[in-house]
Amino acid sequence: MKIRVYYEDTDSGGVVYHANYLNFMERARTEWLRDLGVNQHSLKIKDNVMFVVANMAIKFKKSAVLDDELTVHTKLLKLKPCSLDLIQDIFKGDELLIQSSITVACIDASQLKPLKIPTEIKKLMETL
Amino acid sequence: MKIRVYYEDTDSGGVVYHANYLNFMERARTEWLRDLGVNQHSLKIKDNVMFVVANMAIKFKKSAVLDDELTVHTKLLKLKPCSLDLIQDIFKGDELLIQSSITVACIDASQLKPLKIPTEIKKLMETL
Amino acid sequence: MKIRVYYEDTDSGGVVYHANYLNFMERARTEWLRDLGVNQHSLKIKDNVMFVVANMAIKFKKSAVLDDELTVHTKLLKLKPCSLDLIQDIFKGDELLIQSSITVACIDASQLKPLKIPTEIKKLMETL
Amino acid sequence: MKIRVYYEDTDSGGVVYHANYLNFMERARTEWLRDLGVNQHSLKIKDNVMFVVANMAIKFKKSAVLDDELTVHTKLLKLKPCSLDLIQDIFKGDELLIQSSITVACIDASQLKPLKIPTEIKKLMETL
């Protein structure tokens, strides 16, 4: 997934504000799910299911600046009953800027409690 | 209401990113309502009522920078059946940075449709 | 310009947080300038020139929600020596959600003072 | 440091958007530095020195919602020549919501390269 850096993403250090890389990764996870056929809005409204970040380890190696075009790579590492482990890396061209490993938990959207990943979605993910 | 400018609020132009002044104004409206005894979270959960911005005119006169301490002044201009007109100005010390006039509408939180301002809240606002 | 609504753009009211529409409009202005051949990052670094929002009037007519695909229309209304007036509207399909009129000022990036729009850029804009 | 949750901090999941906890932690680091007598804006402008996040591990245990009042605890774990390790936890009352360990690097603000922490600041930190 391609991401363009706009003014909103930067800070007065002249680079992308660190927390905003998490936005880029979240956009990439959303598109990764959409590519699998999963729409998070209808998943929440119709099935009362949400995917939320439970754990995250990030290494900020290099900074991006205004107008950069970045690519986010998302890779499924492990599929567990109620969560999934992902690797998400952000590149500028061939250069690795950000490395992260993320656990995304499946939860009940109204009670915010752990939930088994719906079987249909699990099957789609197992095809990866 | 006092607001401190953090890195998150700035952009690579070296100043506060223009849309973030709207966050400062929203914080000030929330505290203005809280001072009146209105908690927006319980208003939404218990009474299905939300206040949302319907119209806004803003003049960006001067820029704030990292670490500035700003003050947001909120003044009720006019109380209407389903909405209120406010003036919100942002100062750095005595210097006026931002001038705005805002119409906030009262809406039904589930259907997102106009709603009369609840009588209790209206009475509280009339005391101002 | 097409914009997809992600979690980062929404708030607990269930809709896009009002200030985030300003981000969408800023992205569209950046791409509008890029289409004209103007790169804001190099404009700042090489020529010490920035475009900043000086005035804005916005009408929030309808709300967008998670996963919506929006379109931002940007139209030059008037070109002045040190600023330009734009109309920016946000649509969801055929439906108009947001109407805005914006004055963007040209400034000296280090002193943050008004500046004449560089002749080359002015000529590019006059072709519109 | 006390943080109030506003609409800008939440997402349509009804809770605080995960990346926004990083904003809260950044505000707390800024105030932690200010309490030590270090102003990041003048540090950058006068001394060409910036502190940036190099590594971060975060555990999102529980969610905060609109209008919550949170507390961020910041503790220095280890002081190294060019960086420092911090523990930052976010509480709602007595309840631990977020646990994080963060490495903050000292860099040259113009070249974005590693830099020894200035002796004066190091001495201030050693008193903790």
Short mmCIF file of C-alpha atoms in Angstrom, two decimals:
data_model
loop_
_atom_site.label_atom_id
_atom_site.label_comp_id
_atom_site.label_asym_id
_atom_site.label_seq_id
_atom_site.Cartn_x
_atom_site.Cartn_y
_atom_site.Cartn_z
CA MET A 1 0.00 0.00 0.00
CA LYS A 2 1.24 3.43 -1.04
CA ILE A 3 1.06 6.36 1.38
CA ARG A 4 1.82 9.98 0.55
CA VAL A 5 3.15 12.20 3.36
CA TYR A 6 1.12 15.42 3.81
CA TYR A 7 1.55 18.41 6.16
CA GLU A 8 -0.86 16.83 8.66
CA ASP A 9 1.60 13.92 9.08
CA THR A 10 4.66 16.00 9.89
CA ASP A 11 5.79 17.88 13.00
CA SER A 12 8.01 20.87 13.65
CA GLY A 13 11.04 18.56 13.78
CA GLY A 14 10.62 18.62 9.97
CA VAL A 15 9.83 14.90 9.76
CA VAL A 16 6.79 12.63 10.09
CA TYR A 17 5.52 12.71 13.71
CA HIS A 18 6.29 9.26 15.16
CA ALA A 19 2.72 8.36 16.16
CA ASN A 20 1.52 9.04 12.62
CA TYR A 21 3.37 6.00 11.26
CA LEU A 22 0.83 4.02 13.30
CA ASN A 23 -1.91 5.67 11.22
CA PHE A 24 -0.16 4.53 8.04
CA MET A 25 0.05 0.98 9.40
CA GLU A 26 -3.60 1.04 10.41
CA ARG A 27 -4.59 2.17 6.88
CA ALA A 28 -2.53 -0.70 5.48
CA ARG A 29 -4.20 -3.24 7.80
CA THR A 30 -7.61 -1.92 6.74
CA GLU A 31 -6.73 -2.33 3.05
CA TRP A 32 -5.20 -5.76 3.77
CA LEU A 33 -8.52 -6.81 5.32
CA ARG A 34 -10.48 -5.21 2.46
CA ASP A 35 -8.36 -7.17 -0.06
CA LEU A 36 -9.39 -10.31 1.83
CA GLY A 37 -13.03 -9.23 1.45
CA VAL A 38 -13.46 -7.93 5.01
CA ASN A 39 -15.05 -4.49 5.47
CA GLN A 40 -14.44 -3.31 9.05
CA HIS A 41 -17.38 -0.89 9.14
CA SER A 42 -19.99 -3.52 8.25
CA LEU A 43 -18.15 -6.06 10.46
CA LYS A 44 -18.76 -3.76 13.42
CA ILE A 45 -22.31 -2.70 12.51
CA LYS A 46 -23.63 -6.09 11.37
CA ASP A 47 -21.54 -8.62 13.30
CA ASN A 48 -20.51 -6.57 16.37
CA VAL A 49 -16.89 -7.56 15.72
CA MET A 50 -13.81 -5.31 15.82
CA PHE A 51 -10.10 -5.85 15.32
CA VAL A 52 -7.95 -3.81 17.72
CA VAL A 53 -4.24 -3.49 18.40
CA ALA A 54 -3.26 -5.39 21.56
CA ASN A 55 0.55 -5.24 21.36
CA MET A 56 3.05 -3.41 19.25
CA ALA A 57 6.84 -3.22 19.00
CA ILE A 58 8.22 -0.57 16.66
CA LYS A 59 11.69 0.39 15.55
CA PHE A 60 12.00 3.87 14.04
CA LYS A 61 15.13 3.56 11.89
CA LYS A 62 14.89 6.52 9.53
CA SER A 63 12.53 9.46 9.12
CA ALA A 64 10.19 10.33 6.28
CA VAL A 65 9.57 13.94 5.24
CA LEU A 66 6.81 15.96 3.55
CA ASP A 67 5.89 14.73 0.06
CA ASP A 68 7.63 11.35 0.45
CA GLU A 69 5.85 8.37 -1.03
CA LEU A 70 6.00 5.42 1.32
CA THR A 71 5.02 1.78 0.99
CA VAL A 72 3.63 -0.30 3.86
CA HIS A 73 4.21 -4.08 3.67
CA THR A 74 1.86 -6.19 5.78
CA LYS A 75 2.57 -9.89 6.40
CA LEU A 76 0.61 -12.37 8.49
CA LEU A 77 3.00 -14.18 10.83
CA LYS A 78 0.68 -16.28 12.96
CA LEU A 79 -3.04 -16.89 13.21
CA LYS A 80 -4.33 -17.65 16.71
CA PRO A 81 -7.93 -18.33 17.89
CA CYS A 82 -8.63 -14.77 19.10
CA SER A 83 -5.77 -12.78 17.56
CA LEU A 84 -3.22 -12.52 14.78
CA ASP A 85 0.44 -11.57 14.68
CA LEU A 86 1.52 -9.29 11.85
CA ILE A 87 4.77 -7.83 10.60
CA GLN A 88 4.41 -4.33 9.14
CA ASP A 89 7.37 -2.54 7.57
CA ILE A 90 7.40 0.92 6.01
CA PHE A 91 9.72 1.60 3.10
CA LYS A 92 10.73 4.67 1.14
CA GLY A 93 11.79 3.16 -2.15
CA ASP A 94 14.17 0.35 -1.15
CA GLU A 95 15.05 1.90 2.17
CA LEU A 96 13.49 0.45 5.32
CA LEU A 97 12.28 3.25 7.61
CA ILE A 98 10.08 1.50 10.16
CA GLN A 99 9.93 -2.11 11.39
CA SER A 100 7.07 -3.33 13.52
CA SER A 101 5.47 -6.45 14.89
CA ILE A 102 1.86 -6.17 15.95
CA THR A 103 -0.72 -8.37 17.66
CA VAL A 104 -4.25 -7.58 16.56
CA ALA A 105 -7.02 -8.95 18.78
CA CYS A 106 -10.56 -9.79 17.73
CA ILE A 107 -13.08 -8.33 20.19
CA ASP A 108 -16.80 -8.00 20.79
CA ALA A 109 -17.52 -4.41 19.67
CA SER A 110 -20.05 -3.59 22.38
CA GLN A 111 -18.43 -5.28 25.39
CA LEU A 112 -14.81 -4.81 24.24
CA LYS A 113 -14.03 -8.43 25.27
CA PRO A 114 -11.90 -11.05 23.44
CA LEU A 115 -13.74 -13.01 20.77
CA LYS A 116 -12.83 -15.92 18.49
CA ILE A 117 -12.05 -14.73 14.99
CA PRO A 118 -15.19 -15.50 12.91
CA THR A 119 -14.67 -18.80 11.01
CA GLU A 120 -15.23 -17.22 7.59
CA ILE A 121 -12.56 -14.58 8.18
CA LYS A 122 -10.18 -17.18 9.65
CA LYS A 123 -10.57 -19.29 6.49
CA LEU A 124 -9.80 -16.29 4.30
CA MET A 125 -6.68 -15.57 6.33
CA GLU A 126 -5.52 -19.19 6.16
CA THR A 127 -5.35 -18.90 2.39
CA LEU A 128 -2.54 -16.32 2.72
CA MET B 1 -8.97 27.38 28.98
CA LYS B 2 -5.19 26.94 28.75
CA ILE B 3 -3.68 24.81 25.99
CA ARG B 4 -0.04 23.82 25.71
CA VAL B 5 1.37 23.23 22.18
CA TYR B 6 3.07 19.82 21.80
CA TYR B 7 4.93 18.19 18.89
CA GLU B 8 1.70 16.43 17.81
CA ASP B 9 0.13 19.85 17.16
CA THR B 10 2.85 21.21 14.88
CA ASP B 11 3.76 20.54 11.25
CA SER B 12 6.94 20.78 9.23
CA GLY B 13 6.19 24.44 8.51
CA GLY B 14 7.44 24.88 12.11
CA VAL B 15 4.07 26.12 13.39
CA VAL B 16 0.79 24.63 14.65
CA TYR B 17 -0.95 22.75 11.81
CA HIS B 18 -4.05 24.81 10.95
CA ALA B 19 -6.63 22.05 11.53
CA ASN B 20 -5.28 21.46 15.04
CA TYR B 21 -6.59 24.82 16.25
CA LEU B 22 -10.02 23.24 15.74
CA ASN B 23 -9.01 20.56 18.25
CA PHE B 24 -8.11 23.28 20.76
CA MET B 25 -11.49 24.94 20.20
CA GLU B 26 -13.29 21.63 20.59
CA ARG B 27 -11.49 20.99 23.90
CA ALA B 28 -12.54 24.44 25.07
CA ARG B 29 -16.20 23.81 24.09
CA THR B 30 -16.11 20.52 26.00
CA GLU B 31 -14.77 22.25 29.13
CA TRP B 32 -17.26 25.09 28.65
CA LEU B 33 -20.08 22.50 28.65
CA ARG B 34 -18.51 20.67 31.61
CA ASP B 35 -18.39 23.96 33.57
CA LEU B 36 -22.13 24.27 32.88
CA GLY B 37 -22.57 20.75 34.30
CA VAL B 38 -22.93 18.97 30.94
CA ASN B 39 -20.84 15.83 30.34
CA GLN B 40 -20.89 14.99 26.64
CA HIS B 41 -20.09 11.29 27.06
CA SER B 42 -23.04 10.61 29.37
CA LEU B 43 -25.20 12.95 27.27
CA LYS B 44 -24.60 10.66 24.29
CA ILE B 45 -24.82 7.33 26.15
CA LYS B 46 -27.82 8.17 28.39
CA ASP B 47 -29.76 10.77 26.43
CA ASN B 48 -28.73 9.98 22.83
CA VAL B 49 -27.85 13.66 22.33
CA MET B 50 -24.74 15.09 20.66
CA PHE B 51 -23.50 18.59 19.92
CA VAL B 52 -21.76 18.86 16.53
CA VAL B 53 -20.22 21.68 14.52
CA ALA B 54 -22.55 22.78 11.71
CA ASN B 55 -20.77 25.91 10.49
CA MET B 56 -17.48 27.56 11.12
CA ALA B 57 -15.67 30.69 9.96
CA ILE B 58 -12.04 31.02 11.01
CA LYS B 59 -9.43 33.69 10.57
CA PHE B 60 -5.83 32.53 11.09
CA LYS B 61 -4.05 35.78 12.00
CA LYS B 62 -0.81 34.60 13.59
CA SER B 63 0.84 31.23 14.17
CA ALA B 64 1.62 29.45 17.42
CA VAL B 65 4.76 27.33 17.80
CA LEU B 66 5.93 24.38 19.89
CA ASP B 67 5.78 24.95 23.67
CA ASP B 68 3.54 28.03 23.41
CA GLU B 69 0.84 28.34 26.01
CA LEU B 70 -2.44 29.43 24.49
CA THR B 71 -5.78 30.51 25.90
CA VAL B 72 -9.11 29.77 24.24
CA HIS B 73 -11.97 32.18 25.00
CA THR B 74 -15.47 30.82 24.38
CA LYS B 75 -18.50 33.12 24.35
CA LEU B 76 -22.13 32.28 23.70
CA LEU B 77 -23.51 34.68 21.11
CA LYS B 78 -26.99 33.36 20.45
CA LEU B 79 -29.10 30.48 21.69
CA LYS B 80 -31.54 29.01 19.12
CA PRO B 81 -33.98 26.10 19.49
CA CYS B 82 -31.72 23.47 17.87
CA SER B 83 -28.35 25.19 17.82
CA LEU B 84 -26.09 27.80 19.39
CA ASP B 85 -23.76 30.42 17.97
CA LEU B 86 -20.39 30.79 19.66
CA ILE B 87 -17.37 33.04 19.33
CA GLN B 88 -14.06 31.31 20.03
CA ASP B 89 -10.79 33.24 20.02
CA ILE B 90 -7.32 31.87 20.67
CA PHE B 91 -4.75 34.11 22.36
CA LYS B 92 -1.05 33.82 23.12
CA GLY B 93 -0.71 36.16 26.06
CA ASP B 94 -2.45 39.35 24.88
CA GLU B 95 -1.99 38.61 21.20
CA LEU B 96 -4.98 37.36 19.22
CA LEU B 97 -3.92 34.45 16.96
CA ILE B 98 -7.22 32.94 15.82
CA GLN B 99 -10.75 34.35 15.52
CA SER B 100 -13.71 32.10 14.88
CA SER B 101 -17.47 32.04 14.87
CA ILE B 102 -19.11 28.64 15.14
CA THR B 103 -22.61 27.22 14.97
CA VAL B 104 -23.00 24.09 17.07
CA ALA B 105 -26.08 21.98 16.34
CA CYS B 106 -27.86 19.65 18.73
CA ILE B 107 -28.55 16.28 17.08
CA ASP B 108 -30.00 12.86 17.79
CA ALA B 109 -26.88 10.71 18.29
CA SER B 110 -28.19 7.59 16.55
CA GLN B 111 -30.02 9.16 13.60
CA LEU B 112 -27.74 12.22 13.26
CA LYS B 113 -30.82 14.46 12.82
CA PRO B 114 -31.50 17.94 14.30
CA LEU B 115 -32.94 17.93 17.79
CA LYS B 116 -34.20 20.63 20.15
CA ILE B 117 -31.62 21.45 22.82
CA PRO B 118 -32.82 19.64 26.00
CA THR B 119 -34.68 22.12 28.24
CA GLU B 120 -32.36 21.60 31.21
CA ILE B 121 -29.27 22.39 29.14
CA LYS B 122 -31.01 25.37 27.55
CA LYS B 123 -31.80 26.78 30.99
CA LEU B 124 -28.19 26.38 32.07
CA MET B 125 -27.04 28.21 28.94
CA GLU B 126 -29.54 31.03 29.47
CA THR B 127 -27.85 31.83 32.78
CA LEU B 128 -24.65 32.84 30.94
CA MET C 1 -9.04 13.57 -5.45
CA LYS C 2 -10.30 10.39 -3.76
CA ILE C 3 -10.05 9.99 0.02
CA ARG C 4 -10.79 6.82 1.96
CA VAL C 5 -12.06 7.22 5.55
CA TYR C 6 -10.00 5.23 8.10
CA TYR C 7 -10.36 4.73 11.87
CA GLU C 8 -7.90 7.59 12.50
CA ASP C 9 -10.38 9.99 10.82
CA THR C 10 -13.42 9.09 12.91
CA ASP C 11 -14.46 9.94 16.47
CA SER C 12 -16.64 8.26 19.07
CA GLY C 13 -19.69 10.03 17.61
CA GLY C 14 -19.35 7.31 14.93
CA VAL C 15 -18.59 9.81 12.15
CA VAL C 16 -15.57 11.66 10.75
CA TYR C 17 -14.22 14.11 13.36
CA HIS C 18 -14.98 17.60 12.00
CA ALA C 19 -11.40 18.92 12.00
CA ASN C 20 -10.26 15.94 9.93
CA TYR C 21 -12.17 17.18 6.87
CA LEU C 22 -9.60 20.00 6.89
CA ASN C 23 -6.89 17.35 6.50
CA PHE C 24 -8.71 15.96 3.47
CA MET C 25 -8.93 19.44 1.97
CA GLU C 26 -5.25 20.08 2.66
CA ARG C 27 -4.32 16.80 0.91
CA ALA C 28 -6.42 17.88 -2.07
CA ARG C 29 -4.74 21.30 -2.22
CA THR C 30 -1.34 19.60 -2.13
CA GLU C 31 -2.28 17.32 -5.03
CA TRP C 32 -3.83 20.28 -6.87
CA LEU C 33 -0.49 22.10 -6.57
CA ARG C 34 1.41 18.96 -7.54
CA ASP C 35 -0.77 18.61 -10.67
CA LEU C 36 0.27 22.18 -11.54
CA GLY C 37 3.89 21.10 -11.12
CA VAL C 38 4.42 22.65 -7.67
CA ASN C 39 6.06 20.51 -4.96
CA GLN C 40 5.54 22.16 -1.58
CA HIS C 41 8.49 20.47 0.13
CA SER C 42 11.06 21.71 -2.41
CA LEU C 43 9.23 25.08 -2.58
CA LYS C 44 9.93 25.50 1.12
CA ILE C 45 13.47 24.08 1.17
CA LYS C 46 14.73 25.70 -2.05
CA ASP C 47 12.65 28.88 -2.38
CA ASN C 48 11.70 29.57 1.25
CA VAL C 49 8.04 29.86 0.17
CA MET C 50 4.99 28.33 1.88
CA PHE C 51 1.26 28.40 1.22
CA VAL C 52 -0.81 28.63 4.40
CA VAL C 53 -4.52 28.90 5.17
CA ALA C 54 -5.44 32.47 6.13
CA ASN C 55 -9.25 32.25 6.18
CA MET C 56 -11.79 29.49 5.98
CA ALA C 57 -15.57 29.20 6.03
CA ILE C 58 -16.98 25.67 6.25
CA LYS C 59 -20.45 24.24 6.19
CA PHE C 60 -20.76 20.70 7.55
CA LYS C 61 -23.94 19.44 5.85
CA LYS C 62 -23.72 15.66 6.22
CA SER C 63 -21.34 13.27 7.94
CA ALA C 64 -19.05 10.65 6.46
CA VAL C 65 -18.42 7.34 8.24
CA LEU C 66 -15.68 4.71 8.39
CA ASP C 67 -14.81 3.13 5.02
CA ASP C 68 -16.59 5.81 2.97
CA GLU C 69 -14.87 6.89 -0.19
CA LEU C 70 -14.99 10.66 -0.59
CA THR C 71 -14.05 13.03 -3.39
CA VAL C 72 -12.63 16.50 -2.82
CA HIS C 73 -13.24 19.08 -5.57
CA THR C 74 -10.86 22.05 -5.61
CA LYS C 75 -11.59 25.13 -7.71
CA LEU C 76 -9.61 28.34 -8.02
CA LEU C 77 -11.97 31.28 -7.56
CA LYS C 78 -9.64 34.27 -7.57
CA LEU C 79 -5.93 34.85 -7.87
CA LYS C 80 -4.56 37.83 -5.95
CA PRO C 81 -0.95 39.12 -5.64
CA CYS C 82 -0.20 37.41 -2.30
CA SER C 83 -3.07 34.94 -1.93
CA LEU C 84 -5.68 32.83 -3.71
CA ASP C 85 -9.32 32.10 -3.04
CA LEU C 86 -10.44 28.49 -3.44
CA ILE C 87 -13.69 26.60 -3.25
CA GLN C 88 -13.34 23.08 -1.86
CA ASP C 89 -16.30 20.73 -1.66
CA ILE C 90 -16.35 17.16 -0.35
CA PHE C 91 -18.72 14.66 -1.92
CA LYS C 92 -19.74 11.10 -1.14
CA GLY C 93 -20.86 9.89 -4.54
CA ASP C 94 -23.25 12.62 -5.72
CA GLU C 95 -24.05 13.84 -2.27
CA LEU C 96 -22.45 17.08 -1.06
CA LEU C 97 -21.18 16.65 2.54
CA ILE C 98 -18.94 19.67 3.07
CA GLN C 99 -18.79 23.12 1.44
CA SER C 100 -15.90 25.44 2.04
CA SER C 101 -14.30 28.62 0.80
CA ILE C 102 -10.68 29.16 1.68
CA THR C 103 -8.10 31.91 1.32
CA VAL C 104 -4.57 30.54 1.01
CA ALA C 105 -1.77 33.05 1.58
CA CYS C 106 1.73 32.90 0.18
CA ILE C 107 4.32 33.55 2.89
CA ASP C 108 8.05 33.71 3.48
CA ALA C 109 8.79 30.37 5.18
CA SER C 110 11.36 31.65 7.65
CA GLN C 111 9.79 34.97 8.65
CA LEU C 112 6.15 33.86 8.23
CA LYS C 113 5.36 37.17 6.46
CA PRO C 114 3.17 37.78 3.35
CA LEU C 115 4.95 37.31 0.05
CA LYS C 116 3.98 37.79 -3.61
CA ILE C 117 3.13 34.51 -5.27
CA PRO C 118 6.23 33.57 -7.36
CA THR C 119 5.65 34.60 -11.00
CA GLU C 120 6.15 31.07 -12.37
CA ILE C 121 3.51 29.64 -10.05
CA LYS C 122 1.15 32.52 -10.78
CA LYS C 123 1.45 31.83 -14.52
CA LEU C 124 0.69 28.15 -13.97
CA MET C 125 -2.39 29.08 -11.95
CA GLU C 126 -3.58 31.57 -14.58
CA THR C 127 -3.85 28.71 -17.07
CA LEU C 128 -6.62 27.12 -14.98
CA MET D 1 0.66 14.17 34.25
CA LYS D 2 -3.12 14.38 33.84
CA ILE D 3 -4.70 13.98 30.40
CA ARG D 4 -8.35 14.53 29.57
CA VAL D 5 -9.83 12.49 26.68
CA TYR D 6 -11.57 14.69 24.07
CA TYR D 7 -13.48 13.83 20.88
CA GLU D 8 -10.31 14.31 18.80
CA ASP D 9 -8.70 11.39 20.71
CA THR D 10 -11.46 8.84 20.09
CA ASP D 11 -12.43 6.78 17.05
CA SER D 12 -15.67 5.23 15.83
CA GLY D 13 -14.90 2.11 17.87
CA GLY D 14 -16.09 4.33 20.76
CA VAL D 15 -12.68 4.31 22.48
CA VAL D 16 -9.40 6.21 22.27
CA TYR D 17 -7.72 5.55 18.90
CA HIS D 18 -4.61 3.47 19.67
CA ALA D 19 -2.05 5.81 18.09
CA ASN D 20 -3.34 8.70 20.21
CA TYR D 21 -1.98 7.14 23.41
CA LEU D 22 1.43 7.88 21.87
CA ASN D 23 0.45 11.55 21.81
CA PHE D 24 -0.39 11.37 25.51
CA MET D 25 3.00 9.76 26.22
CA GLU D 26 4.78 12.38 24.14
CA ARG D 27 3.04 15.18 26.09
CA ALA D 28 4.15 13.51 29.33
CA ARG D 29 7.78 13.24 28.12
CA THR D 30 7.69 16.93 27.18
CA GLU D 31 6.42 17.90 30.65
CA TRP D 32 8.94 15.51 32.26
CA LEU D 33 11.73 17.34 30.39
CA ARG D 34 10.21 20.73 31.26
CA ASP D 35 10.14 19.75 34.95
CA LEU D 36 13.87 19.02 34.62
CA GLY D 37 14.31 22.51 33.15
CA VAL D 38 14.59 21.44 29.50
CA ASN D 39 12.48 23.29 26.91
CA GLN D 40 12.44 21.29 23.67
CA HIS D 41 11.64 24.25 21.42
CA SER D 42 14.64 26.32 22.53
CA LEU D 43 16.77 23.15 22.62
CA LYS D 44 16.08 22.73 18.92
CA ILE D 45 16.32 26.39 17.91
CA LYS D 46 19.36 27.33 20.03
CA ASP D 47 21.29 24.08 20.41
CA ASN D 48 20.19 22.14 17.31
CA VAL D 49 19.31 19.17 19.54
CA MET D 50 16.18 17.02 19.40
CA PHE D 51 14.94 14.00 21.34
CA VAL D 52 13.15 11.46 19.13
CA VAL D 53 11.57 8.04 19.71
CA ALA D 54 13.87 5.28 18.42
CA ASN D 55 12.10 2.19 19.80
CA MET D 56 8.82 1.50 21.45
CA ALA D 57 7.01 -1.54 22.85
CA ILE D 58 3.41 -1.00 23.90
CA LYS D 59 0.80 -3.20 25.51
CA PHE D 60 -2.79 -1.98 25.12
CA LYS D 61 -4.54 -3.65 28.07
CA LYS D 62 -7.75 -1.67 28.47
CA SER D 63 -9.40 1.16 26.56
CA ALA D 64 -10.12 4.71 27.62
CA VAL D 65 -13.29 6.52 26.50
CA LEU D 66 -14.44 10.11 25.94
CA ASP D 67 -14.20 12.34 29.03
CA ASP D 68 -11.93 9.94 30.96
CA GLU D 69 -9.19 11.53 32.99
CA LEU D 70 -5.94 9.62 32.59
CA THR D 71 -2.57 9.83 34.29
CA VAL D 72 0.72 9.17 32.52
CA HIS D 73 3.62 7.95 34.69
CA THR D 74 7.10 8.46 33.23
CA LYS D 75 10.15 6.77 34.78
CA LEU D 76 13.77 6.88 33.65
CA LEU D 77 15.12 3.33 33.45
CA LYS D 78 18.56 3.79 31.97
CA LEU D 79 20.69 6.68 30.81
CA LYS D 80 23.06 5.92 27.92
CA PRO D 81 25.50 8.24 26.08
CA CYS D 82 23.17 9.00 23.13
CA SER D 83 19.79 7.78 24.37
CA LEU D 84 17.60 7.02 27.36
CA ASP D 85 15.24 4.18 28.22
CA LEU D 86 11.92 5.14 29.74
CA ILE D 87 8.93 3.30 31.15
CA GLN D 88 5.60 5.07 30.51
CA ASP D 89 2.36 3.72 31.90
CA ILE D 90 -1.12 5.18 31.48
CA PHE D 91 -3.64 4.78 34.28
CA LYS D 92 -7.32 5.55 34.69
CA GLY D 93 -7.58 5.95 38.45
CA ASP D 94 -5.84 2.84 39.80
CA GLU D 95 -6.38 0.80 36.67
CA LEU D 96 -3.44 0.27 34.33
CA LEU D 97 -4.57 0.78 30.70
CA ILE D 98 -1.30 1.03 28.76
CA GLN D 99 2.23 -0.22 29.48
CA SER D 100 5.16 0.91 27.38
CA SER D 101 8.93 0.91 27.26
CA ILE D 102 10.54 3.51 25.05
CA THR D 103 14.02 4.38 23.87
CA VAL D 104 14.43 8.08 23.15
CA ALA D 105 17.48 9.05 21.12
CA CYS D 106 19.28 12.37 21.15
CA ILE D 107 19.93 13.62 17.61
CA ASP D 108 21.37 16.54 15.70
CA ALA D 109 18.24 18.46 14.61
CA SER D 110 19.49 19.46 11.16
CA GLN D 111 21.28 16.27 10.12
CA LEU D 112 19.02 13.86 12.05
CA LYS D 113 22.11 11.91 13.23
CA PRO D 114 22.85 10.45 16.72
CA LEU D 115 24.35 12.88 19.19
CA LYS D 116 25.66 12.60 22.74
CA ILE D 117 23.15 13.91 25.26
CA PRO D 118 24.39 17.41 26.24
CA THR D 119 26.32 17.19 29.56
CA GLU D 120 24.04 19.67 31.35
CA ILE D 121 20.93 17.69 30.49
CA LYS D 122 22.65 14.41 31.40
CA LYS D 123 23.52 15.81 34.83
CA LEU D 124 19.91 16.88 35.38
CA MET D 125 18.72 13.41 34.46
CA GLU D 126 21.24 11.73 36.75
CA THR D 127 19.64 13.48 39.71
CA LEU D 128 16.44 11.51 39.16
#
